[in-house]
Tab-separated table of C-alpha atoms in Angstrom:
chain	number	residue	atom	x	y	z
A	1	MET	CA	69.804	96.031	46.380
A	2	ASN	CA	66.293	97.449	46.136
A	3	LYS	CA	65.739	101.176	46.052
A	4	ARG	CA	64.266	101.415	49.568
A	5	LEU	CA	67.283	99.731	51.199
A	6	LEU	CA	69.678	101.908	49.230
A	7	ILE	CA	67.937	105.088	50.386
A	8	SER	CA	68.012	103.874	54.019
A	9	ALA	CA	71.713	103.087	53.773
A	10	VAL	CA	72.464	106.531	52.303
A	11	ILE	CA	70.471	108.247	55.072
A	12	LEU	CA	72.286	106.229	57.763
A	13	LEU	CA	75.648	107.085	56.219
A	14	VAL	CA	74.775	110.800	56.147
A	15	LEU	CA	73.710	110.700	59.807
A	16	LEU	CA	76.918	108.946	60.837
A	17	LEU	CA	79.057	111.425	58.919
A	18	GLY	CA	77.121	114.319	60.475
A	19	TYR	CA	77.591	112.901	63.983
A	20	TYR	CA	81.311	112.403	63.380
A	21	PHE	CA	81.670	115.958	62.037
A	22	LEU	CA	79.859	117.450	65.036
A	23	ARG	CA	82.048	115.460	67.439
A	24	LEU	CA	85.153	116.864	65.751
A	25	ARG	CA	83.780	120.406	66.006
A	26	ALA	CA	82.595	120.036	69.618
A	27	PRO	CA	84.835	121.836	72.125
A	28	GLU	CA	86.674	119.469	74.472
A	29	GLU	CA	86.352	120.082	78.174
A	30	ARG	CA	89.697	121.319	79.438
A	31	THR	CA	91.009	119.811	82.642
A	32	ARG	CA	93.835	120.511	85.034
A	33	ARG	CA	95.475	118.645	87.884
A	34	ILE	CA	94.291	119.705	91.340
A	35	PHE	CA	97.734	119.429	92.884
A	36	ASP	CA	100.316	121.043	90.632
A	37	LEU	CA	103.215	119.190	92.245
A	38	ASN	CA	105.797	116.668	91.124
A	39	ALA	CA	104.549	113.414	92.648
A	40	ALA	CA	108.072	112.009	92.756
A	41	LYS	CA	109.106	114.827	95.104
A	42	VAL	CA	106.137	114.702	97.488
A	43	ASP	CA	107.411	114.152	101.032
A	44	LYS	CA	104.565	115.220	103.305
A	45	ILE	CA	100.781	114.802	103.428
A	46	GLU	CA	98.572	116.565	105.970
A	47	VAL	CA	94.871	115.786	106.344
A	48	TRP	CA	92.598	117.475	108.876
A	49	ASN	CA	89.136	118.769	109.719
A	50	ALA	CA	87.666	120.664	112.662
A	51	THR	CA	88.343	117.863	115.141
A	52	ASP	CA	91.075	115.523	113.863
A	53	ARG	CA	94.407	115.649	112.115
A	54	VAL	CA	96.725	113.080	110.502
A	55	GLU	CA	100.217	113.780	109.184
A	56	LEU	CA	102.332	111.496	107.007
A	57	ILE	CA	105.966	112.024	106.093
A	58	LEU	CA	108.319	110.224	103.738
A	59	LYS	CA	111.371	108.994	105.634
A	60	ASP	CA	114.125	106.858	104.122
A	61	GLY	CA	111.838	105.983	101.220
A	62	LYS	CA	108.972	104.830	103.449
A	63	TRP	CA	105.763	106.630	104.443
A	64	ILE	CA	105.248	106.860	108.192
A	65	ILE	CA	102.896	108.525	110.673
A	66	PRO	CA	105.263	110.344	113.065
A	67	LYS	CA	102.807	111.125	115.882
A	68	PRO	CA	101.362	110.560	118.385
A	69	PHE	CA	103.818	107.654	117.938
A	70	VAL	CA	105.812	106.485	114.955
A	71	TRP	CA	103.967	103.924	112.862
A	72	ASP	CA	104.170	102.689	109.282
A	73	ALA	CA	101.528	104.154	106.995
A	74	ASP	CA	99.264	101.827	105.035
A	75	SER	CA	101.039	101.580	101.672
A	76	THR	CA	97.776	100.680	99.907
A	77	ARG	CA	96.042	103.793	101.238
A	78	VAL	CA	98.981	106.020	100.290
A	79	ALA	CA	99.109	104.544	96.770
A	80	SER	CA	95.377	105.142	96.415
A	81	PHE	CA	95.834	108.741	97.551
A	82	PHE	CA	98.498	109.331	94.909
A	83	ALA	CA	96.314	107.791	92.188
A	84	ASP	CA	92.907	109.183	93.153
A	85	VAL	CA	93.745	112.563	94.675
A	86	LEU	CA	97.245	113.712	93.813
A	87	ALA	CA	96.912	112.764	90.140
A	88	ALA	CA	93.236	113.742	89.857
A	89	GLU	CA	92.131	116.301	87.283
A	90	TYR	CA	89.125	118.597	87.287
A	91	PRO	CA	87.196	120.639	84.670
A	92	ILE	CA	88.576	124.162	84.790
A	93	THR	CA	85.085	125.688	84.496
A	94	PRO	CA	84.040	126.403	88.114
A	95	MET	CA	80.714	125.341	89.577
A	96	SER	CA	80.464	128.809	91.057
A	97	ARG	CA	82.569	131.909	91.525
A	98	LYS	CA	79.896	134.042	93.165
A	99	ALA	CA	80.337	135.655	96.547
A	100	GLY	CA	79.395	133.198	99.254
A	101	ALA	CA	80.094	130.151	97.067
A	102	ARG	CA	82.426	128.624	99.620
A	103	GLN	CA	79.758	128.861	102.310
A	104	ARG	CA	77.104	127.467	99.990
A	105	TYR	CA	79.223	124.408	99.185
A	106	LEU	CA	80.248	123.946	102.841
A	107	LEU	CA	83.852	124.794	102.113
A	108	ASP	CA	84.017	127.092	105.122
A	109	ASP	CA	82.029	124.703	107.246
A	110	ALA	CA	83.249	122.593	110.180
A	111	ASN	CA	82.920	119.488	107.973
A	112	THR	CA	85.439	120.743	105.428
A	113	LEU	CA	88.318	118.361	104.764
A	114	HIS	CA	91.689	120.075	104.411
A	115	ILE	CA	94.510	118.412	102.495
A	116	ARG	CA	97.927	119.969	102.216
A	117	VAL	CA	100.579	118.192	100.145
A	118	SER	CA	104.206	119.273	100.221
A	119	ALA	CA	107.058	118.571	97.836
A	120	GLY	CA	110.126	120.130	99.351
A	121	ALA	CA	109.601	123.893	99.584
A	122	ARG	CA	106.417	123.778	97.450
A	123	SER	CA	102.989	122.911	98.826
A	124	ALA	CA	99.337	123.028	97.851
A	125	HIS	CA	96.414	123.389	100.286
A	126	VAL	CA	92.985	122.290	99.043
A	127	LEU	CA	89.609	122.162	100.829
A	128	PHE	CA	87.074	119.433	100.016
A	129	SER	CA	83.405	118.961	100.869
A	130	ASN	CA	80.475	116.757	99.952
A	131	LEU	CA	76.825	117.760	99.977
A	132	GLY	CA	75.519	114.215	99.739
A	133	ASN	CA	76.123	114.087	95.986
A	134	ALA	CA	77.997	111.512	93.950
A	135	TRP	CA	81.132	113.683	93.743
A	136	ASP	CA	83.003	116.135	95.960
A	137	TYR	CA	83.491	119.874	95.649
A	138	PHE	CA	86.725	121.696	96.325
A	139	CYS	CA	88.428	125.064	96.366
A	140	TYR	CA	91.939	126.292	96.974
A	141	GLU	CA	92.924	127.740	100.315
A	142	ASN	CA	92.877	131.351	99.166
A	143	GLY	CA	90.535	130.903	96.211
A	144	SER	CA	86.872	131.897	95.788
A	145	GLU	CA	85.972	129.604	92.859
A	146	VAL	CA	84.369	126.242	93.661
A	147	TYR	CA	85.060	123.231	91.426
A	148	GLN	CA	83.826	119.660	91.279
A	149	ILE	CA	86.018	116.564	91.305
A	150	LYS	CA	84.734	113.194	90.172
A	151	ARG	CA	86.087	111.498	93.278
A	152	LYS	CA	84.946	110.906	96.848
A	153	VAL	CA	87.905	112.375	98.669
A	154	VAL	CA	85.998	113.249	101.843
A	155	GLN	CA	84.698	109.715	102.234
A	156	HIS	CA	87.923	107.826	101.559
A	157	PHE	CA	90.747	110.090	102.776
A	158	GLY	CA	89.567	111.645	106.030
A	159	PRO	CA	91.760	112.290	109.113
A	160	ASP	CA	91.135	108.901	110.725
A	161	TYR	CA	94.295	107.183	111.971
A	162	ALA	CA	92.664	103.774	111.479
A	163	ILE	CA	92.560	104.167	107.686
A	164	TRP	CA	96.071	105.595	107.325
A	165	ARG	CA	97.988	103.242	109.641
A	166	ASN	CA	99.359	99.950	108.460
A	167	PRO	CA	97.183	97.503	110.450
A	168	LEU	CA	99.819	94.759	110.427
A	169	ILE	CA	101.370	94.083	113.835
A	170	LEU	CA	103.632	91.212	112.826
A	171	GLN	CA	103.961	88.552	110.157
A	172	TYR	CA	105.762	85.202	110.281
A	173	PHE	CA	105.317	82.470	107.724
A	174	GLU	CA	105.713	78.917	108.967
A	175	GLU	CA	109.062	78.459	107.249
A	176	ASP	CA	110.363	81.524	109.142
A	177	LEU	CA	109.593	80.052	112.564
A	178	ARG	CA	111.906	78.071	114.819
A	179	SER	CA	109.853	78.000	118.013
A	180	VAL	CA	106.850	79.465	119.832
A	181	ARG	CA	106.982	79.489	123.620
A	182	SER	CA	103.908	80.354	125.681
A	183	ARG	CA	103.617	81.082	129.387
A	184	HIS	CA	100.141	81.706	130.725
A	185	THR	CA	98.175	81.576	133.962
A	186	ASN	CA	97.576	77.812	133.658
A	187	GLY	CA	100.964	76.621	132.485
A	188	GLU	CA	103.756	76.841	129.951
A	189	PHE	CA	104.665	75.061	126.715
A	190	THR	CA	106.957	75.329	123.702
A	191	LEU	CA	106.308	74.414	120.089
A	192	THR	CA	109.502	73.706	118.131
A	193	ARG	CA	109.723	73.253	114.366
A	194	ASP	CA	112.063	70.895	112.523
A	195	GLY	CA	111.242	71.028	108.824
A	196	SER	CA	107.524	70.300	108.543
A	197	GLN	CA	107.372	68.622	111.956
A	198	TRP	CA	106.355	70.399	115.144
A	199	THR	CA	107.072	69.140	118.651
A	200	PHE	CA	105.116	70.109	121.763
A	201	SER	CA	107.078	70.179	125.008
A	202	SER	CA	106.292	71.170	128.579
A	203	ALA	CA	107.260	70.067	132.083
A	204	GLU	CA	104.814	67.158	131.760
A	205	ASP	CA	104.727	66.310	128.047
A	206	ASN	CA	106.844	65.884	124.955
A	207	PHE	CA	105.309	64.705	121.679
A	208	VAL	CA	105.120	65.309	117.948
A	209	VAL	CA	102.081	67.370	117.004
A	210	PRO	CA	99.928	65.766	114.269
A	211	PHE	CA	100.443	67.472	110.912
A	212	ASP	CA	96.835	68.642	110.604
A	213	ASN	CA	96.291	69.560	114.262
A	214	PHE	CA	93.901	72.479	114.253
A	215	ALA	CA	95.348	74.158	117.370
A	216	LEU	CA	98.759	74.326	115.707
A	217	VAL	CA	97.240	75.550	112.454
A	218	LYS	CA	95.456	78.344	114.365
A	219	ILE	CA	98.724	79.567	115.893
A	220	ILE	CA	100.543	79.502	112.552
A	221	SER	CA	97.615	81.265	110.911
A	222	ILE	CA	97.469	84.191	113.373
A	223	LEU	CA	101.234	84.687	113.201
A	224	GLN	CA	101.012	85.020	109.428
A	225	ASN	CA	98.624	87.956	109.656
A	226	MET	CA	98.282	89.523	113.102
A	227	ARG	CA	96.690	92.926	112.640
A	228	THR	CA	94.471	95.486	114.335
A	229	ASP	CA	92.761	98.780	113.643
A	230	ILE	CA	92.632	99.840	117.303
A	231	PHE	CA	95.699	101.245	119.055
A	232	ALA	CA	96.273	102.706	122.512
A	233	ASP	CA	98.988	104.425	124.538
A	234	GLY	CA	100.227	101.826	127.022
A	235	ARG	CA	101.689	104.489	129.281
A	236	LEU	CA	98.204	105.289	130.601
A	237	PRO	CA	98.032	104.186	134.261
A	238	HIS	CA	95.118	101.713	133.973
A	239	LEU	CA	96.693	100.022	130.934
A	240	ARG	CA	100.137	99.880	132.501
A	241	LYS	CA	98.650	98.204	135.575
A	242	ALA	CA	96.929	95.520	133.456
A	243	PHE	CA	100.314	94.398	132.130
A	244	GLU	CA	101.753	93.855	135.595
A	245	LYS	CA	100.074	90.437	135.468
A	246	PRO	CA	99.427	89.554	131.801
A	247	GLU	CA	97.132	86.701	130.847
A	248	CYS	CA	99.747	85.256	128.549
A	249	GLU	CA	103.304	85.895	127.360
A	250	VAL	CA	104.632	84.476	124.091
A	251	TRP	CA	108.190	84.376	122.763
A	252	ILE	CA	108.537	83.854	119.009
A	253	THR	CA	111.954	82.846	117.690
A	254	ASP	CA	112.680	82.825	113.967
A	255	ILE	CA	115.186	80.716	112.042
A	256	LYS	CA	117.794	83.482	112.358
A	257	GLY	CA	117.601	83.256	116.141
A	258	LYS	CA	115.810	86.585	116.648
A	259	THR	CA	113.127	86.539	119.366
A	260	ILE	CA	110.236	88.914	119.984
A	261	LYS	CA	107.973	88.893	123.009
A	262	LEU	CA	104.194	89.271	122.942
A	263	SER	CA	102.348	90.116	126.163
A	264	PHE	CA	98.543	89.815	126.258
A	265	ALA	CA	96.587	91.504	129.056
A	266	LYS	CA	92.906	91.867	129.834
A	267	VAL	CA	92.355	95.586	130.336
A	268	ASP	CA	88.637	95.475	131.147
A	269	LYS	CA	85.722	93.047	131.036
A	270	GLU	CA	85.746	92.777	127.249
A	271	ARG	CA	89.060	93.994	125.809
A	272	PHE	CA	92.462	92.379	125.443
A	273	MET	CA	95.517	94.399	124.500
A	274	LEU	CA	98.882	93.297	123.138
A	275	MET	CA	102.296	94.745	124.010
A	276	VAL	CA	105.335	93.898	121.857
A	277	ASP	CA	108.795	93.536	123.401
A	278	ASP	CA	107.707	95.222	126.656
A	279	ASP	CA	107.365	98.538	124.821
A	280	PRO	CA	104.350	100.388	126.285
A	281	THR	CA	104.423	103.169	123.696
A	282	VAL	CA	101.874	101.420	121.484
A	283	LEU	CA	99.358	98.759	122.494
A	284	TYR	CA	97.213	96.816	120.036
A	285	GLN	CA	93.694	95.627	120.705
A	286	VAL	CA	93.177	91.945	119.875
A	287	SER	CA	90.327	89.493	120.244
A	288	TYR	CA	90.087	86.799	122.897
A	289	ASP	CA	90.305	84.264	120.071
A	290	THR	CA	93.840	85.511	119.364
A	291	VAL	CA	94.855	85.082	123.018
A	292	TYR	CA	93.159	81.689	123.361
A	293	ARG	CA	95.315	80.197	120.602
A	294	PHE	CA	98.332	80.457	122.928
A	295	ILE	CA	96.791	79.100	126.155
A	296	ARG	CA	95.332	75.748	125.073
A	297	PRO	CA	96.135	72.613	127.116
A	298	ALA	CA	98.484	69.871	125.893
A	299	ASP	CA	95.797	67.337	124.977
A	300	ILE	CA	94.390	69.726	122.373
A	301	PHE	CA	97.694	69.543	120.489
A	302	ARG	CA	97.586	65.718	120.450
A	303	ARG	CA	94.385	65.582	118.427
A	304	ILE	CA	94.323	65.132	114.687
A	305	MET	CA	91.472	67.619	114.515
A	306	ALA	CA	91.392	69.911	117.558
């Protein structure tokens, strides 16, 4: 090795050793969990701001939203909350502890997001805000110090029922189905499954539906994943009246013999709502495409591609 290369190698080695030594000497940033609670014992989550509020409780091992009506919580959203908020850590050095810091960081403002998590008798109440930056700021309910969290809690965990509810209305896979009966304003028919074969029957017709009939595929498809993000209280007078004469009623029977009833009604010029098992407590907004799948005429089910 020539002398110049040797000198360069020695200099590089010295620099690397110096960098490594400085890294060892550098003070590590201390962090702490925001919510000092045992995650395994958490049984209640409350999220609110100046205008809205959502509450979740753990009941029989399952997260639910108990009001305004009981509904399953979105398990994905809850899991994300546990991972991104409940387990989140923050640098213990505050962004500010000066008087007026909470006002400056909008933590006393109407846009503040409140989150209170309870684990039995213990609870923690934290306020979050965002000033348009990459990360959120927070403080404790009775605290004056403001900290930063490298998460977007305000954006992803606000008090919007649509993001906390499980959007799934029902789910049947084809192998779970025995029959689908539809009664609508233009007629009535029943689709019955025997293995992989479906039969269409009505007062006028009785035939085997082609295996790749698109109308049949559309019904099976929607039953596998019927969901919505828009809910309503069916006890409201104008909604209750719409269901006096529904556009379509569907009875779904599974292989165990259990039947549920779906009632579709047009509640105004553009919206269709769904009621399950004649229970008006919760209605679900669905598209006309969903309704149309159950009101097609017989000849559509005869086609190979319909």
